[in-house]
Structure formats: structure tokens, C-alpha cells
Amino acid sequence: MKVLLDQQQLEAGVERMARDIESLYGGKPLTIIGIMTGSVVLLADLIRKLEMPLRVGVIQTSSYRGTSRGSLTINSELMLDITDRDVLLIDDIFDTGHTLKEVIQLMNSLGPSSLRSAVLLKKSGRQEVQLIPDFVAFDIPDEFVVGYGLDFNDEYRNLPYLACLEPSDLVTSPTTV
Ligand code: IMP
Ligand code: MG
């Protein structure tokens, strides 16, 4: 696997994003909703860098099988109340954009005061929707990446760096469901 962003680069990018978020909200209370499972590491790192009042909740989405997109499932049963709140959605990567678009539609139907989105990564040349996340820590080339929360069949999320999967890594191991 080739390392695309090491731990120091990731930390610096998340730090920059935290400062941008603080200056946009100017100390107003924020409701952060992490889109699980890919945003788990970013969510944990980002909220500890934000010096402002905030609440944290999660929803779960799932669309990938291996490296190809399947149909999207959204589970928001355990989400916090977001009506009349300033809400910031957090996701790992903005690829085609369909996930964020559908989650935004669902969230908007619940009447937040404002709704913005922040992603760790934006893949270049892949977008299929008219939407750009409000905060992007890194633009990356069109390669399948893992680590720092991103997975291939739910593996590799624990890598502390971001790596490109080589074709030889793309074979699902027998222990993987
Ligand atoms: P989108 O709906 O195409 O924007 O895809 C967004 C979701 O697909 C992300 O939240 C990720 O979970 C997953 N995804 C897209 N590209 C990658 C990748 O390169 N590695 C791992 N997961 C990815
Ligand atoms: Mg994922």
C-alpha cells in the first residue's frame, strides 16, 4: 500500500478544518452529526480540536460492497433532535456525492436552522451531484483509499494514515464477509 497522507499531514488538515469551522460559527452552539462508519476517526479527532459548545450525534449509512457502489441505506433512528439547530454533517469522503446529497435531503426535512457539511477528503473528477461540501480538508486523486476511518469491506479503518489500495490488495480475504 502506498501512503497518500501520513499522520502529521492528516492532523494538520483536521486542525485547519477545525479553525475554519470555529470562525464560521463564531461560538454559536453546533450540532455535529457524524456519518458512520467512515467518519468515526475524523469525528473523534475533529471534535477534540473544536473549542466551542457542541452536541455530537451519529447516523449510519452504507453503500459500498468492495470498491463498487451498491444502493444506499440510511439509518437515522438514533440521531439527536436537529430541529432549529445549526447542524454540521461530517463524512469521510466525498466521492460521487450521492451519499451526502441523500443525507442532506433527509436532514433538511427535519427543519434545522442551518445545515452544512465537512469532509476529510474530496476525490477529484468523480462528482455526480450539484453539491460541494462546505469544508474539505484534502483534495485527492481518483484512487480507492483506506485508513483513518475509510475501509475496504470494513477492514483497514484503524490505519493511522491514509493509503491507496493496490490491485493486489483488492482481493477479499476468505475471512471477510
Ligand atoms: P459517494 O456517495 O459516492 O460520495 O460515496 C461516499 C461514501 O463511499 C463514503 O462515505 C465512503 O464510505 C465510501 N467511499 C467512497 N470512496 C471511497 C474510497 O476511496 N475508500 C473507501 N470508501 C470510499
Ligand atoms: Mg464507507
mmCIF file of C-alpha atoms and ligand atoms in Angstrom:
data_model
loop_
_atom_site.group_PDB
_atom_site.id
_atom_site.type_symbol
_atom_site.label_atom_id
_atom_site.label_comp_id
_atom_site.label_asym_id
_atom_site.label_seq_id
_atom_site.Cartn_x
_atom_site.Cartn_y
_atom_site.Cartn_z
ATOM 1 C CA MET A 1 0.000 0.000 0.000
ATOM 2 C CA LYS A 2 1.201 3.480 -0.873
ATOM 3 C CA VAL A 3 0.831 6.139 1.829
ATOM 4 C CA LEU A 4 -1.055 9.156 0.474
ATOM 5 C CA LEU A 5 -1.338 11.223 3.665
ATOM 6 C CA ASP A 6 0.702 10.478 6.771
ATOM 7 C CA GLN A 7 -0.343 11.091 10.380
ATOM 8 C CA GLN A 8 1.181 14.569 10.535
ATOM 9 C CA GLN A 9 -0.490 15.696 7.321
ATOM 10 C CA LEU A 10 -3.861 14.363 8.492
ATOM 11 C CA GLU A 11 -3.513 16.100 11.842
ATOM 12 C CA ALA A 12 -2.626 19.409 10.167
ATOM 13 C CA GLY A 13 -5.595 19.138 7.774
ATOM 14 C CA VAL A 14 -8.057 18.404 10.580
ATOM 15 C CA GLU A 15 -6.596 21.281 12.610
ATOM 16 C CA ARG A 16 -7.105 23.691 9.676
ATOM 17 C CA MET A 17 -10.659 22.492 9.227
ATOM 18 C CA ALA A 18 -11.386 22.957 12.949
ATOM 19 C CA ARG A 19 -10.176 26.589 12.817
ATOM 20 C CA ASP A 20 -12.348 27.242 9.704
ATOM 21 C CA ILE A 21 -15.405 25.743 11.418
ATOM 22 C CA GLU A 22 -14.811 27.819 14.580
ATOM 23 C CA SER A 23 -14.517 31.030 12.642
ATOM 24 C CA LEU A 24 -17.667 30.381 10.594
ATOM 25 C CA TYR A 25 -19.886 29.632 13.618
ATOM 26 C CA GLY A 26 -18.276 32.247 15.878
ATOM 27 C CA GLY A 27 -19.025 30.471 19.169
ATOM 28 C CA LYS A 28 -22.672 29.651 18.372
ATOM 29 C CA PRO A 29 -23.720 26.168 19.598
ATOM 30 C CA LEU A 30 -23.362 23.498 16.944
ATOM 31 C CA THR A 31 -24.886 20.050 16.432
ATOM 32 C CA ILE A 32 -22.397 17.736 14.748
ATOM 33 C CA ILE A 33 -23.729 14.598 13.060
ATOM 34 C CA GLY A 34 -21.110 12.021 12.071
ATOM 35 C CA ILE A 35 -21.999 9.742 9.173
ATOM 36 C CA MET A 36 -20.893 6.312 10.368
ATOM 37 C CA THR A 37 -18.865 4.310 9.978
ATOM 38 C CA GLY A 38 -16.313 6.084 7.782
ATOM 39 C CA SER A 39 -16.280 9.335 9.764
ATOM 40 C CA VAL A 40 -15.540 7.672 13.116
ATOM 41 C CA VAL A 41 -11.859 8.661 13.295
ATOM 42 C CA LEU A 42 -12.314 12.150 11.835
ATOM 43 C CA LEU A 43 -15.243 12.788 14.196
ATOM 44 C CA ALA A 44 -13.205 11.823 17.259
ATOM 45 C CA ASP A 45 -10.210 13.952 16.219
ATOM 46 C CA LEU A 46 -12.187 16.951 14.977
ATOM 47 C CA ILE A 47 -14.483 17.412 17.979
ATOM 48 C CA ARG A 48 -11.473 17.457 20.314
ATOM 49 C CA LYS A 49 -9.989 20.324 18.326
ATOM 50 C CA LEU A 50 -13.176 22.434 18.351
ATOM 51 C CA GLU A 51 -13.260 24.980 21.150
ATOM 52 C CA MET A 52 -16.967 25.815 21.019
ATOM 53 C CA PRO A 53 -20.232 24.493 22.505
ATOM 54 C CA LEU A 54 -21.387 21.424 20.598
ATOM 55 C CA ARG A 55 -23.507 18.273 20.671
ATOM 56 C CA VAL A 56 -22.498 15.103 18.840
ATOM 57 C CA GLY A 57 -24.749 12.506 17.229
ATOM 58 C CA VAL A 58 -24.411 9.882 14.525
ATOM 59 C CA ILE A 59 -26.303 8.281 11.689
ATOM 60 C CA GLN A 60 -25.281 5.196 9.774
ATOM 61 C CA THR A 61 -25.102 4.872 6.009
ATOM 62 C CA SER A 62 -23.848 2.068 3.869
ATOM 63 C CA SER A 63 -23.390 1.932 0.112
ATOM 64 C CA TYR A 64 -20.136 0.203 -0.815
ATOM 65 C CA ARG A 65 -19.573 -3.509 -1.480
ATOM 66 C CA GLY A 66 -15.825 -3.848 -2.069
ATOM 67 C CA THR A 67 -14.879 -0.912 -4.286
ATOM 68 C CA SER A 68 -18.189 -0.533 -6.158
ATOM 69 C CA ARG A 69 -21.271 1.394 -5.020
ATOM 70 C CA GLY A 70 -24.397 -0.519 -4.041
ATOM 71 C CA SER A 71 -27.756 1.022 -3.110
ATOM 72 C CA LEU A 72 -27.657 3.438 -0.176
ATOM 73 C CA THR A 73 -29.124 2.584 3.234
ATOM 74 C CA ILE A 74 -29.540 5.360 5.833
ATOM 75 C CA ASN A 75 -30.293 4.586 9.487
ATOM 76 C CA SER A 76 -31.074 7.764 11.467
ATOM 77 C CA GLU A 77 -33.084 6.165 14.290
ATOM 78 C CA LEU A 78 -30.587 7.112 16.991
ATOM 79 C CA MET A 79 -29.963 10.661 15.781
ATOM 80 C CA LEU A 80 -30.225 13.738 18.015
ATOM 81 C CA ASP A 81 -33.053 16.222 17.562
ATOM 82 C CA ILE A 82 -31.846 18.738 14.977
ATOM 83 C CA THR A 83 -34.940 20.952 14.580
ATOM 84 C CA ASP A 84 -33.964 24.668 14.840
ATOM 85 C CA ARG A 85 -30.300 23.787 15.358
ATOM 86 C CA ASP A 86 -27.182 24.715 13.411
ATOM 87 C CA VAL A 87 -26.102 21.349 12.057
ATOM 88 C CA LEU A 88 -22.788 20.201 10.585
ATOM 89 C CA LEU A 89 -22.627 16.804 8.874
ATOM 90 C CA ILE A 90 -19.267 15.030 8.962
ATOM 91 C CA ASP A 91 -18.258 12.395 6.423
ATOM 92 C CA ASP A 92 -15.030 10.685 5.485
ATOM 93 C CA ILE A 93 -15.008 11.205 1.726
ATOM 94 C CA PHE A 94 -16.980 12.998 -0.958
ATOM 95 C CA ASP A 95 -16.832 10.722 -3.979
ATOM 96 C CA THR A 96 -19.852 10.723 -6.346
ATOM 97 C CA GLY A 97 -21.667 12.870 -3.758
ATOM 98 C CA HIS A 98 -24.842 10.737 -3.712
ATOM 99 C CA THR A 99 -24.476 9.805 -0.035
ATOM 100 C CA LEU A 100 -24.176 13.394 1.162
ATOM 101 C CA LYS A 101 -26.951 14.554 -1.154
ATOM 102 C CA GLU A 102 -29.411 11.968 0.200
ATOM 103 C CA VAL A 103 -28.423 12.587 3.817
ATOM 104 C CA ILE A 104 -28.839 16.354 3.312
ATOM 105 C CA GLN A 105 -32.336 15.807 1.868
ATOM 106 C CA LEU A 106 -33.295 13.713 4.887
ATOM 107 C CA MET A 107 -31.833 16.240 7.368
ATOM 108 C CA ASN A 108 -33.497 19.208 5.685
ATOM 109 C CA SER A 109 -36.873 17.550 6.133
ATOM 110 C CA LEU A 110 -36.289 17.775 9.923
ATOM 111 C CA GLY A 111 -36.058 21.587 9.911
ATOM 112 C CA PRO A 112 -32.551 22.563 11.086
ATOM 113 C CA SER A 113 -31.771 26.336 11.289
ATOM 114 C CA SER A 114 -28.769 25.717 9.057
ATOM 115 C CA LEU A 115 -27.157 22.660 7.524
ATOM 116 C CA ARG A 116 -23.550 22.411 6.333
ATOM 117 C CA SER A 117 -21.151 19.570 5.622
ATOM 118 C CA ALA A 118 -17.484 18.829 6.272
ATOM 119 C CA VAL A 119 -15.473 16.007 4.736
ATOM 120 C CA LEU A 120 -11.914 14.846 5.198
ATOM 121 C CA LEU A 121 -11.424 14.042 1.503
ATOM 122 C CA LYS A 122 -12.823 15.059 -1.861
ATOM 123 C CA LYS A 123 -11.940 12.781 -4.778
ATOM 124 C CA SER A 124 -11.161 14.671 -7.928
ATOM 125 C CA GLY A 125 -13.299 14.269 -11.049
ATOM 126 C CA ARG A 126 -15.877 11.893 -9.529
ATOM 127 C CA GLN A 127 -18.750 14.149 -8.539
ATOM 128 C CA GLU A 128 -22.197 13.379 -9.996
ATOM 129 C CA VAL A 129 -24.275 15.885 -7.983
ATOM 130 C CA GLN A 130 -24.633 19.688 -7.866
ATOM 131 C CA LEU A 131 -23.281 19.996 -4.351
ATOM 132 C CA ILE A 132 -19.958 20.905 -2.781
ATOM 133 C CA PRO A 133 -19.177 20.242 0.895
ATOM 134 C CA ASP A 134 -18.695 23.452 2.895
ATOM 135 C CA PHE A 135 -15.419 22.236 4.407
ATOM 136 C CA VAL A 136 -12.902 19.929 2.693
ATOM 137 C CA ALA A 137 -9.609 19.066 4.401
ATOM 138 C CA PHE A 138 -7.896 17.455 1.360
ATOM 139 C CA ASP A 139 -8.489 17.047 -2.376
ATOM 140 C CA ILE A 140 -7.147 13.662 -3.503
ATOM 141 C CA PRO A 141 -6.699 11.884 -6.854
ATOM 142 C CA ASP A 142 -9.230 9.302 -8.071
ATOM 143 C CA GLU A 143 -7.881 6.245 -6.256
ATOM 144 C CA PHE A 144 -9.501 3.893 -3.742
ATOM 145 C CA VAL A 145 -8.132 4.867 -0.337
ATOM 146 C CA VAL A 146 -8.246 3.244 3.097
ATOM 147 C CA GLY A 147 -7.256 4.138 6.655
ATOM 148 C CA TYR A 148 -8.197 6.925 9.089
ATOM 149 C CA GLY A 149 -11.752 5.501 9.164
ATOM 150 C CA LEU A 150 -12.031 4.542 5.484
ATOM 151 C CA ASP A 151 -12.486 0.873 4.722
ATOM 152 C CA PHE A 152 -12.343 -1.831 2.126
ATOM 153 C CA ASN A 153 -15.059 -4.338 3.144
ATOM 154 C CA ASP A 154 -14.851 -2.935 6.702
ATOM 155 C CA GLU A 155 -11.142 -3.587 7.051
ATOM 156 C CA TYR A 156 -8.238 -1.098 7.355
ATOM 157 C CA ARG A 157 -10.250 1.615 9.185
ATOM 158 C CA ASN A 158 -7.700 1.508 12.006
ATOM 159 C CA LEU A 159 -4.665 2.550 9.931
ATOM 160 C CA PRO A 160 -3.470 5.889 11.385
ATOM 161 C CA TYR A 161 -2.532 7.104 7.879
ATOM 162 C CA LEU A 162 -4.353 7.202 4.521
ATOM 163 C CA ALA A 163 -3.170 4.709 1.903
ATOM 164 C CA CYS A 164 -4.061 3.814 -1.691
ATOM 165 C CA LEU A 165 -5.105 0.188 -2.149
ATOM 166 C CA GLU A 166 -3.005 -1.577 -4.806
ATOM 167 C CA PRO A 167 -4.782 -4.004 -7.175
ATOM 168 C CA SER A 168 -3.242 -6.940 -5.285
ATOM 169 C CA ASP A 169 -4.897 -5.698 -2.050
ATOM 170 C CA LEU A 170 -8.335 -5.684 -3.685
ATOM 171 C CA VAL A 171 -8.851 -9.422 -3.335
ATOM 172 C CA THR A 172 -11.262 -10.100 -0.493
ATOM 173 C CA SER A 173 -9.686 -12.423 2.045
ATOM 174 C CA PRO A 174 -11.588 -15.632 2.956
ATOM 175 C CA THR A 175 -12.169 -14.337 6.493
ATOM 176 C CA THR A 176 -14.021 -11.268 5.189
ATOM 177 C CA VAL A 177 -17.820 -11.377 4.865
HETATM 178 P P1 IMP B 1 -20.411 8.796 -2.522
HETATM 179 O O1 IMP B 1 -21.856 8.581 -2.193
HETATM 180 O O2 IMP B 1 -20.041 8.233 -3.847
HETATM 181 O O3 IMP B 1 -19.950 10.229 -2.377
HETATM 182 O O4 IMP B 1 -19.599 7.904 -1.548
HETATM 183 C C1 IMP B 1 -19.414 8.260 -0.245
HETATM 184 C C2 IMP B 1 -19.102 7.051 0.604
HETATM 185 O O5 IMP B 1 -18.476 5.998 -0.147
HETATM 186 C C3 IMP B 1 -18.113 7.470 1.646
HETATM 187 O O6 IMP B 1 -18.770 7.886 2.820
HETATM 188 C C4 IMP B 1 -17.267 6.236 1.834
HETATM 189 O O7 IMP B 1 -17.833 5.455 2.875
HETATM 190 C C5 IMP B 1 -17.369 5.463 0.539
HETATM 191 N N1 IMP B 1 -16.146 5.654 -0.319
HETATM 192 C C6 IMP B 1 -16.031 6.376 -1.451
HETATM 193 N N2 IMP B 1 -14.776 6.345 -1.945
HETATM 194 C C7 IMP B 1 -14.072 5.574 -1.087
HETATM 195 C C8 IMP B 1 -12.676 5.177 -1.025
HETATM 196 O O8 IMP B 1 -11.807 5.534 -1.856
HETATM 197 N N3 IMP B 1 -12.340 4.378 0.022
HETATM 198 C C9 IMP B 1 -13.230 3.975 0.974
HETATM 199 N N4 IMP B 1 -14.524 4.342 0.974
HETATM 200 C C10 IMP B 1 -14.933 5.133 -0.052
HETATM 201 MG MG MG B 2 -17.692 3.572 3.832
#
